[in-house]
mmCIF file with all atom_site columns, C-alpha atoms in Angstrom:
data_model
loop_
_atom_site.group_PDB
_atom_site.id
_atom_site.type_symbol
_atom_site.label_atom_id
_atom_site.label_alt_id
_atom_site.label_comp_id
_atom_site.label_asym_id
_atom_site.label_entity_id
_atom_site.label_seq_id
_atom_site.pdbx_PDB_ins_code
_atom_site.Cartn_x
_atom_site.Cartn_y
_atom_site.Cartn_z
_atom_site.occupancy
_atom_site.B_iso_or_equiv
_atom_site.pdbx_formal_charge
_atom_site.auth_seq_id
_atom_site.auth_comp_id
_atom_site.auth_asym_id
_atom_site.auth_atom_id
_atom_site.pdbx_PDB_model_num
ATOM 1   C CA . MET A 1 1   ? 139.025 113.220 131.139 1.00 91.00 ? 1   MET A CA 1
ATOM 2   C CA . VAL A 1 2   ? 138.455 114.305 127.559 1.00 91.00 ? 2   VAL A CA 1
ATOM 3   C CA . ALA A 1 3   ? 134.791 113.284 127.894 1.00 95.00 ? 3   ALA A CA 1
ATOM 4   C CA . GLN A 1 4   ? 134.433 115.649 130.856 1.00 96.00 ? 4   GLN A CA 1
ATOM 5   C CA . ILE A 1 5   ? 135.901 118.480 128.791 1.00 94.00 ? 5   ILE A CA 1
ATOM 6   C CA . TYR A 1 6   ? 133.438 117.651 125.996 1.00 96.00 ? 6   TYR A CA 1
ATOM 7   C CA . VAL A 1 7   ? 130.451 117.789 128.370 1.00 97.00 ? 7   VAL A CA 1
ATOM 8   C CA . GLN A 1 8   ? 131.686 121.141 129.678 1.00 96.00 ? 8   GLN A CA 1
ATOM 9   C CA . SER A 1 9   ? 132.319 122.551 126.201 1.00 95.00 ? 9   SER A CA 1
ATOM 10  C CA . TYR A 1 10  ? 129.092 121.313 124.563 1.00 96.00 ? 10  TYR A CA 1
ATOM 11  C CA . PRO A 1 11  ? 126.328 121.423 127.164 1.00 93.00 ? 11  PRO A CA 1
ATOM 12  C CA . GLY A 1 12  ? 123.171 119.627 126.146 1.00 93.00 ? 12  GLY A CA 1
ATOM 13  C CA . GLU A 1 13  ? 124.864 117.467 123.509 1.00 96.00 ? 13  GLU A CA 1
ATOM 14  C CA . VAL A 1 14  ? 125.493 114.437 125.734 1.00 95.00 ? 14  VAL A CA 1
ATOM 15  C CA . GLY A 1 15  ? 122.656 112.175 126.855 1.00 94.00 ? 15  GLY A CA 1
ATOM 16  C CA . GLY A 1 16  ? 124.653 110.075 129.300 1.00 95.00 ? 16  GLY A CA 1
ATOM 17  C CA . LEU A 1 17  ? 128.185 109.428 130.368 1.00 96.00 ? 17  LEU A CA 1
ATOM 18  C CA . VAL A 1 18  ? 130.348 106.395 131.118 1.00 97.00 ? 18  VAL A CA 1
ATOM 19  C CA . LEU A 1 19  ? 133.690 107.247 132.681 1.00 97.00 ? 19  LEU A CA 1
ATOM 20  C CA . ILE A 1 20  ? 136.221 104.442 133.068 1.00 95.00 ? 20  ILE A CA 1
ATOM 21  C CA . SER A 1 21  ? 139.314 104.444 135.250 1.00 93.00 ? 21  SER A CA 1
ATOM 22  C CA . THR A 1 22  ? 139.678 108.203 135.499 1.00 92.00 ? 22  THR A CA 1
ATOM 23  C CA . GLY A 1 23  ? 139.810 111.105 137.855 1.00 90.00 ? 23  GLY A CA 1
ATOM 24  C CA . GLY A 1 24  ? 137.801 114.269 137.661 1.00 91.00 ? 24  GLY A CA 1
ATOM 25  C CA . MET A 1 25  ? 138.793 117.348 135.779 1.00 91.00 ? 25  MET A CA 1
ATOM 26  C CA . ASP A 1 26  ? 138.021 119.347 138.934 1.00 92.00 ? 26  ASP A CA 1
ATOM 27  C CA . GLU A 1 27  ? 140.391 121.958 140.295 1.00 92.00 ? 27  GLU A CA 1
ATOM 28  C CA . ALA A 1 28  ? 141.784 119.784 143.122 1.00 89.00 ? 28  ALA A CA 1
ATOM 29  C CA . THR A 1 29  ? 142.557 116.805 140.883 1.00 88.00 ? 29  THR A CA 1
ATOM 30  C CA . LEU A 1 30  ? 144.136 118.951 138.190 1.00 89.00 ? 30  LEU A CA 1
ATOM 31  C CA . LYS A 1 31  ? 146.309 120.645 140.819 1.00 89.00 ? 31  LYS A CA 1
ATOM 32  C CA . SER A 1 32  ? 147.406 117.262 142.138 1.00 87.00 ? 32  SER A CA 1
ATOM 33  C CA . LEU A 1 33  ? 148.163 115.925 138.645 1.00 83.00 ? 33  LEU A CA 1
ATOM 34  C CA . LYS A 1 34  ? 150.108 119.072 137.714 1.00 85.00 ? 34  LYS A CA 1
ATOM 35  C CA . LYS A 1 35  ? 152.218 118.612 140.832 1.00 87.00 ? 35  LYS A CA 1
ATOM 36  C CA . LYS A 1 36  ? 152.738 114.911 140.105 1.00 82.00 ? 36  LYS A CA 1
ATOM 37  C CA . TYR A 1 37  ? 153.644 115.565 136.467 1.00 81.00 ? 37  TYR A CA 1
ATOM 38  C CA . ARG A 1 38  ? 155.509 118.847 136.946 1.00 85.00 ? 38  ARG A CA 1
ATOM 39  C CA . LEU A 1 39  ? 158.406 117.465 134.902 1.00 87.00 ? 39  LEU A CA 1
ATOM 40  C CA . ALA A 1 40  ? 156.125 116.489 131.999 1.00 85.00 ? 40  ALA A CA 1
ATOM 41  C CA . PRO A 1 41  ? 157.323 119.347 129.732 1.00 87.00 ? 41  PRO A CA 1
ATOM 42  C CA . LEU A 1 42  ? 160.932 118.242 130.215 1.00 90.00 ? 42  LEU A CA 1
ATOM 43  C CA . MET A 1 43  ? 160.027 114.589 129.623 1.00 88.00 ? 43  MET A CA 1
ATOM 44  C CA . LEU A 1 44  ? 158.098 115.576 126.500 1.00 90.00 ? 44  LEU A CA 1
ATOM 45  C CA . TRP A 1 45  ? 161.100 117.518 125.179 1.00 93.00 ? 45  TRP A CA 1
ATOM 46  C CA . TYR A 1 46  ? 163.311 114.500 125.865 1.00 94.00 ? 46  TYR A CA 1
ATOM 47  C CA . MET A 1 47  ? 160.853 112.171 124.151 1.00 93.00 ? 47  MET A CA 1
ATOM 48  C CA . LYS A 1 48  ? 160.929 114.388 121.045 1.00 94.00 ? 48  LYS A CA 1
ATOM 49  C CA . HIS A 1 49  ? 164.739 114.429 120.854 1.00 96.00 ? 49  HIS A CA 1
ATOM 50  C CA . CYS A 1 50  ? 165.917 111.074 122.202 1.00 96.00 ? 50  CYS A CA 1
ATOM 51  C CA . ASN A 1 51  ? 166.767 107.780 120.557 1.00 96.00 ? 51  ASN A CA 1
ATOM 52  C CA . TYR A 1 52  ? 163.217 106.481 120.861 1.00 95.00 ? 52  TYR A CA 1
ATOM 53  C CA . GLU A 1 53  ? 164.154 102.843 120.208 1.00 94.00 ? 53  GLU A CA 1
ATOM 54  C CA . LYS A 1 54  ? 166.333 102.909 123.329 1.00 95.00 ? 54  LYS A CA 1
ATOM 55  C CA . LEU A 1 55  ? 163.539 104.554 125.315 1.00 94.00 ? 55  LEU A CA 1
ATOM 56  C CA . LYS A 1 56  ? 160.913 101.899 124.471 1.00 94.00 ? 56  LYS A CA 1
ATOM 57  C CA . PRO A 1 57  ? 162.073 99.296  127.061 1.00 94.00 ? 57  PRO A CA 1
ATOM 58  C CA . LYS A 1 58  ? 161.911 101.972 129.780 1.00 93.00 ? 58  LYS A CA 1
ATOM 59  C CA . LEU A 1 59  ? 158.392 102.916 128.687 1.00 92.00 ? 59  LEU A CA 1
ATOM 60  C CA . ILE A 1 60  ? 157.345 99.271  128.882 1.00 93.00 ? 60  ILE A CA 1
ATOM 61  C CA . ARG A 1 61  ? 158.761 98.993  132.413 1.00 93.00 ? 61  ARG A CA 1
ATOM 62  C CA . ALA A 1 62  ? 156.996 102.212 133.402 1.00 91.00 ? 62  ALA A CA 1
ATOM 63  C CA . SER A 1 63  ? 153.731 100.873 131.987 1.00 89.00 ? 63  SER A CA 1
ATOM 64  C CA . MET A 1 64  ? 154.124 97.663  133.973 1.00 91.00 ? 64  MET A CA 1
ATOM 65  C CA . ARG A 1 65  ? 154.247 99.688  137.189 1.00 88.00 ? 65  ARG A CA 1
ATOM 66  C CA . HIS A 1 66  ? 150.458 99.951  136.893 1.00 85.00 ? 66  HIS A CA 1
ATOM 67  C CA . ILE A 1 67  ? 150.115 96.279  137.880 1.00 87.00 ? 67  ILE A CA 1
ATOM 68  C CA . ARG A 1 68  ? 148.093 95.924  141.093 1.00 84.00 ? 68  ARG A CA 1
ATOM 69  C CA . ASN A 1 69  ? 147.472 92.398  142.406 1.00 81.00 ? 69  ASN A CA 1
ATOM 70  C CA . GLU A 1 70  ? 146.909 90.920  138.963 1.00 87.00 ? 70  GLU A CA 1
ATOM 71  C CA . SER A 1 71  ? 147.469 87.215  138.436 1.00 89.00 ? 71  SER A CA 1
ATOM 72  C CA . ALA A 1 72  ? 150.653 85.860  136.876 1.00 93.00 ? 72  ALA A CA 1
ATOM 73  C CA . GLU A 1 73  ? 148.680 85.179  133.686 1.00 93.00 ? 73  GLU A CA 1
ATOM 74  C CA . GLU A 1 74  ? 147.382 88.771  133.579 1.00 91.00 ? 74  GLU A CA 1
ATOM 75  C CA . ILE A 1 75  ? 150.877 90.147  134.183 1.00 92.00 ? 75  ILE A CA 1
ATOM 76  C CA . ALA A 1 76  ? 152.246 88.048  131.325 1.00 94.00 ? 76  ALA A CA 1
ATOM 77  C CA . TYR A 1 77  ? 149.395 89.247  129.107 1.00 93.00 ? 77  TYR A CA 1
ATOM 78  C CA . ALA A 1 78  ? 150.135 92.887  129.995 1.00 92.00 ? 78  ALA A CA 1
ATOM 79  C CA . ARG A 1 79  ? 153.842 92.460  129.254 1.00 94.00 ? 79  ARG A CA 1
ATOM 80  C CA . ASP A 1 80  ? 153.074 90.837  125.871 1.00 95.00 ? 80  ASP A CA 1
ATOM 81  C CA . MET A 1 81  ? 150.566 93.578  125.106 1.00 93.00 ? 81  MET A CA 1
ATOM 82  C CA . PHE A 1 82  ? 153.040 96.385  125.814 1.00 93.00 ? 82  PHE A CA 1
ATOM 83  C CA . GLU A 1 83  ? 155.828 94.684  123.897 1.00 94.00 ? 83  GLU A CA 1
ATOM 84  C CA . THR A 1 84  ? 153.481 94.251  120.929 1.00 94.00 ? 84  THR A CA 1
ATOM 85  C CA . ILE A 1 85  ? 152.243 97.849  121.101 1.00 91.00 ? 85  ILE A CA 1
ATOM 86  C CA . PHE A 1 86  ? 155.717 99.344  121.377 1.00 91.00 ? 86  PHE A CA 1
ATOM 87  C CA . LYS A 1 87  ? 157.221 97.077  118.704 1.00 91.00 ? 87  LYS A CA 1
ATOM 88  C CA . ASP A 1 88  ? 155.911 99.265  115.881 1.00 89.00 ? 88  ASP A CA 1
ATOM 89  C CA . TYR A 1 89  ? 155.098 102.364 117.916 1.00 89.00 ? 89  TYR A CA 1
ATOM 90  C CA . LYS A 1 90  ? 156.416 105.523 116.339 1.00 93.00 ? 90  LYS A CA 1
ATOM 91  C CA . GLN A 1 91  ? 158.038 108.349 118.277 1.00 95.00 ? 91  GLN A CA 1
ATOM 92  C CA . GLU A 1 92  ? 155.733 110.934 116.697 1.00 95.00 ? 92  GLU A CA 1
ATOM 93  C CA . LYS A 1 93  ? 152.634 109.071 117.882 1.00 92.00 ? 93  LYS A CA 1
ATOM 94  C CA . ASP A 1 94  ? 153.917 108.776 121.445 1.00 91.00 ? 94  ASP A CA 1
ATOM 95  C CA . VAL A 1 95  ? 154.860 112.462 121.491 1.00 93.00 ? 95  VAL A CA 1
ATOM 96  C CA . HIS A 1 96  ? 151.373 113.334 120.219 1.00 92.00 ? 96  HIS A CA 1
ATOM 97  C CA . ILE A 1 97  ? 149.637 111.223 122.897 1.00 87.00 ? 97  ILE A CA 1
ATOM 98  C CA . SER A 1 98  ? 151.895 112.567 125.657 1.00 86.00 ? 98  SER A CA 1
ATOM 99  C CA . SER A 1 99  ? 151.216 116.131 124.462 1.00 89.00 ? 99  SER A CA 1
ATOM 100 C CA . LEU A 1 100 ? 147.479 115.451 124.750 1.00 85.00 ? 100 LEU A CA 1
ATOM 101 C CA . LEU A 1 101 ? 147.892 114.480 128.398 1.00 79.00 ? 101 LEU A CA 1
ATOM 102 C CA . ALA A 1 102 ? 149.847 117.680 129.041 1.00 80.00 ? 102 ALA A CA 1
ATOM 103 C CA . ASP A 1 103 ? 147.111 119.704 127.291 1.00 85.00 ? 103 ASP A CA 1
ATOM 104 C CA . VAL A 1 104 ? 144.364 118.049 129.347 1.00 84.00 ? 104 VAL A CA 1
ATOM 105 C CA . MET A 1 105 ? 145.974 119.231 132.568 1.00 81.00 ? 105 MET A CA 1
ATOM 106 C CA . ASN A 1 106 ? 145.806 122.833 131.315 1.00 84.00 ? 106 ASN A CA 1
ATOM 107 C CA . GLN A 1 107 ? 142.077 122.847 130.585 1.00 89.00 ? 107 GLN A CA 1
ATOM 108 C CA . THR A 1 108 ? 139.485 124.799 132.540 1.00 92.00 ? 108 THR A CA 1
ATOM 109 C CA . PRO A 1 109 ? 138.417 122.712 135.550 1.00 95.00 ? 109 PRO A CA 1
ATOM 110 C CA . VAL A 1 110 ? 134.931 121.220 135.377 1.00 96.00 ? 110 VAL A CA 1
ATOM 111 C CA . THR A 1 111 ? 132.322 121.835 138.074 1.00 96.00 ? 111 THR A CA 1
ATOM 112 C CA . GLU A 1 112 ? 129.236 120.025 139.360 1.00 96.00 ? 112 GLU A CA 1
ATOM 113 C CA . ALA A 1 113 ? 127.079 122.376 137.290 1.00 96.00 ? 113 ALA A CA 1
ATOM 114 C CA . ASP A 1 114 ? 128.624 120.990 134.085 1.00 97.00 ? 114 ASP A CA 1
ATOM 115 C CA . PHE A 1 115 ? 127.027 117.595 134.795 1.00 97.00 ? 115 PHE A CA 1
ATOM 116 C CA . ALA A 1 116 ? 123.660 118.599 136.309 1.00 97.00 ? 116 ALA A CA 1
ATOM 117 C CA . ALA A 1 117 ? 121.722 117.790 133.114 1.00 96.00 ? 117 ALA A CA 1
ATOM 118 C CA . LEU A 1 118 ? 123.052 114.214 133.222 1.00 97.00 ? 118 LEU A CA 1
ATOM 119 C CA . GLU A 1 119 ? 121.685 113.386 136.670 1.00 96.00 ? 119 GLU A CA 1
ATOM 120 C CA . GLY A 1 120 ? 121.067 109.655 137.002 1.00 95.00 ? 120 GLY A CA 1
ATOM 121 C CA . ARG A 1 121 ? 122.665 108.934 133.614 1.00 97.00 ? 121 ARG A CA 1
ATOM 122 C CA . ILE A 1 122 ? 126.305 108.701 134.647 1.00 97.00 ? 122 ILE A CA 1
ATOM 123 C CA . LEU A 1 123 ? 128.246 105.496 135.223 1.00 98.00 ? 123 LEU A CA 1
ATOM 124 C CA . LEU A 1 124 ? 131.649 105.544 136.887 1.00 97.00 ? 124 LEU A CA 1
ATOM 125 C CA . ILE A 1 125 ? 133.658 102.328 136.553 1.00 96.00 ? 125 ILE A CA 1
ATOM 126 C CA . LEU A 1 126 ? 136.677 102.601 138.795 1.00 95.00 ? 126 LEU A CA 1
ATOM 127 C CA . PRO A 1 127 ? 139.464 100.131 139.520 1.00 92.00 ? 127 PRO A CA 1
ATOM 128 C CA . ASP A 1 128 ? 139.780 99.651  143.261 1.00 89.00 ? 128 ASP A CA 1
ATOM 129 C CA . GLN A 1 129 ? 143.561 100.198 143.103 1.00 88.00 ? 129 GLN A CA 1
ATOM 130 C CA . ASP A 1 130 ? 143.902 102.755 140.327 1.00 87.00 ? 130 ASP A CA 1
ATOM 131 C CA . PHE A 1 131 ? 146.655 105.362 140.189 1.00 81.00 ? 131 PHE A CA 1
ATOM 132 C CA . PHE A 1 132 ? 143.855 107.903 140.448 1.00 86.00 ? 132 PHE A CA 1
ATOM 133 C CA . SER A 1 133 ? 143.722 107.967 144.249 1.00 86.00 ? 133 SER A CA 1
ATOM 134 C CA . GLY A 1 134 ? 140.674 107.237 146.341 1.00 88.00 ? 134 GLY A CA 1
ATOM 135 C CA . LYS A 1 135 ? 140.375 110.966 147.017 1.00 90.00 ? 135 LYS A CA 1
ATOM 136 C CA . MET A 1 136 ? 140.473 111.720 143.284 1.00 90.00 ? 136 MET A CA 1
ATOM 137 C CA . GLN A 1 137 ? 137.778 109.100 142.710 1.00 93.00 ? 137 GLN A CA 1
ATOM 138 C CA . GLN A 1 138 ? 135.641 110.606 145.506 1.00 93.00 ? 138 GLN A CA 1
ATOM 139 C CA . ASP A 1 139 ? 136.112 114.084 144.040 1.00 93.00 ? 139 ASP A CA 1
ATOM 140 C CA . LEU A 1 140 ? 135.002 112.709 140.648 1.00 95.00 ? 140 LEU A CA 1
ATOM 141 C CA . ALA A 1 141 ? 131.881 111.159 142.175 1.00 95.00 ? 141 ALA A CA 1
ATOM 142 C CA . ARG A 1 142 ? 131.032 114.458 143.906 1.00 94.00 ? 142 ARG A CA 1
ATOM 143 C CA . LEU A 1 143 ? 131.132 116.243 140.528 1.00 94.00 ? 143 LEU A CA 1
ATOM 144 C CA . MET A 1 144 ? 128.506 113.921 139.107 1.00 95.00 ? 144 MET A CA 1
ATOM 145 C CA . HIS A 1 145 ? 124.824 113.944 139.965 1.00 92.00 ? 145 HIS A CA 1
ATOM 146 C CA . SER A 1 146 ? 123.559 110.600 141.266 1.00 93.00 ? 146 SER A CA 1
ATOM 147 C CA . PRO A 1 147 ? 126.156 108.508 139.439 1.00 97.00 ? 147 PRO A CA 1
ATOM 148 C CA . LYS A 1 148 ? 126.115 104.751 139.501 1.00 97.00 ? 148 LYS A CA 1
ATOM 149 C CA . ILE A 1 149 ? 129.544 103.653 140.701 1.00 97.00 ? 149 ILE A CA 1
ATOM 150 C CA . THR A 1 150 ? 130.976 100.217 139.987 1.00 96.00 ? 150 THR A CA 1
ATOM 151 C CA . TYR A 1 151 ? 134.359 99.152  141.327 1.00 94.00 ? 151 TYR A CA 1
ATOM 152 C CA . ILE A 1 152 ? 136.422 96.602  139.416 1.00 92.00 ? 152 ILE A CA 1
ATOM 153 C CA . SER A 1 153 ? 139.246 94.693  141.067 1.00 89.00 ? 153 SER A CA 1
ATOM 154 C CA . GLY A 1 154 ? 142.721 95.727  139.990 1.00 87.00 ? 154 GLY A CA 1
ATOM 155 C CA . GLY A 1 155 ? 144.639 98.767  138.887 1.00 85.00 ? 155 GLY A CA 1
ATOM 156 C CA . HIS A 1 156 ? 144.604 101.028 135.862 1.00 87.00 ? 156 HIS A CA 1
ATOM 157 C CA . LEU A 1 157 ? 145.408 98.117  133.541 1.00 88.00 ? 157 LEU A CA 1
ATOM 158 C CA . SER A 1 158 ? 142.241 96.296  134.591 1.00 89.00 ? 158 SER A CA 1
ATOM 159 C CA . THR A 1 159 ? 140.464 98.134  131.767 1.00 88.00 ? 159 THR A CA 1
ATOM 160 C CA . VAL A 1 160 ? 142.374 95.812  129.441 1.00 89.00 ? 160 VAL A CA 1
ATOM 161 C CA . LEU A 1 161 ? 143.044 92.810  131.666 1.00 89.00 ? 161 LEU A CA 1
ATOM 162 C CA . ARG A 1 162 ? 139.444 92.519  132.902 1.00 91.00 ? 162 ARG A CA 1
ATOM 163 C CA . ALA A 1 163 ? 137.592 94.053  129.982 1.00 92.00 ? 163 ALA A CA 1
ATOM 164 C CA . ASP A 1 164 ? 134.696 91.604  130.403 1.00 94.00 ? 164 ASP A CA 1
ATOM 165 C CA . ALA A 1 165 ? 133.888 93.092  133.832 1.00 94.00 ? 165 ALA A CA 1
ATOM 166 C CA . PHE A 1 166 ? 133.772 96.594  132.319 1.00 95.00 ? 166 PHE A CA 1
ATOM 167 C CA . VAL A 1 167 ? 131.555 95.456  129.446 1.00 96.00 ? 167 VAL A CA 1
ATOM 168 C CA . ARG A 1 168 ? 129.173 93.737  131.919 1.00 96.00 ? 168 ARG A CA 1
ATOM 169 C CA . ALA A 1 169 ? 128.936 96.901  134.031 1.00 96.00 ? 169 ALA A CA 1
ATOM 170 C CA . ILE A 1 170 ? 128.177 99.032  130.961 1.00 97.00 ? 170 ILE A CA 1
ATOM 171 C CA . ARG A 1 171 ? 125.530 96.592  129.699 1.00 97.00 ? 171 ARG A CA 1
ATOM 172 C CA . GLU A 1 172 ? 123.823 96.522  133.113 1.00 97.00 ? 172 GLU A CA 1
ATOM 173 C CA . PHE A 1 173 ? 123.828 100.328 133.243 1.00 97.00 ? 173 PHE A CA 1
ATOM 174 C CA . LEU A 1 174 ? 122.331 100.619 129.752 1.00 96.00 ? 174 LEU A CA 1
ATOM 175 C CA . LYS A 1 175 ? 119.597 98.106  130.661 1.00 96.00 ? 175 LYS A CA 1
ATOM 176 C CA . GLU A 1 176 ? 118.771 100.159 133.772 1.00 94.00 ? 176 GLU A CA 1
ATOM 177 C CA . LEU A 1 177 ? 118.443 103.293 131.645 1.00 91.00 ? 177 LEU A CA 1
ATOM 178 C CA . GLY A 1 178 ? 116.010 101.435 129.417 1.00 82.00 ? 178 GLY A CA 1
#
């Protein structure tokens, strides 16, 4: 989503775009996300003031809710990954990252015109069971001009669990661009 803001803010500075496991920064998607995360300011306040060490296990469980039809081995990998990440994760860093997400939802929505100069040079790699809904993914595709769209099996965590599929898709796209 930050890449979309960059394209909007600095027209002509981007020669192509690869968007992975995201929704659009269009008005409809932002409205939907704001509704879904309406309690984000309260959660952010809590995150700043809570006993963060006690919160970590809940954050790991919440992260694991992004599992969508992954194999037992992939689920175990994801659990190990989150436990490793959160082991030394600092409260300040998590607050900073969560604040960024809240800030993104308050940006000016992007429009099709923001991406016109990138026609034919946009790759969308989308998990087929992402938490960005099918409608959000369709709205994203409509913003772009002649995007190549590749679907990867899995949910939002497939960007980590099936990284090789994402790398292959990007390499193929770059070869096509020449």
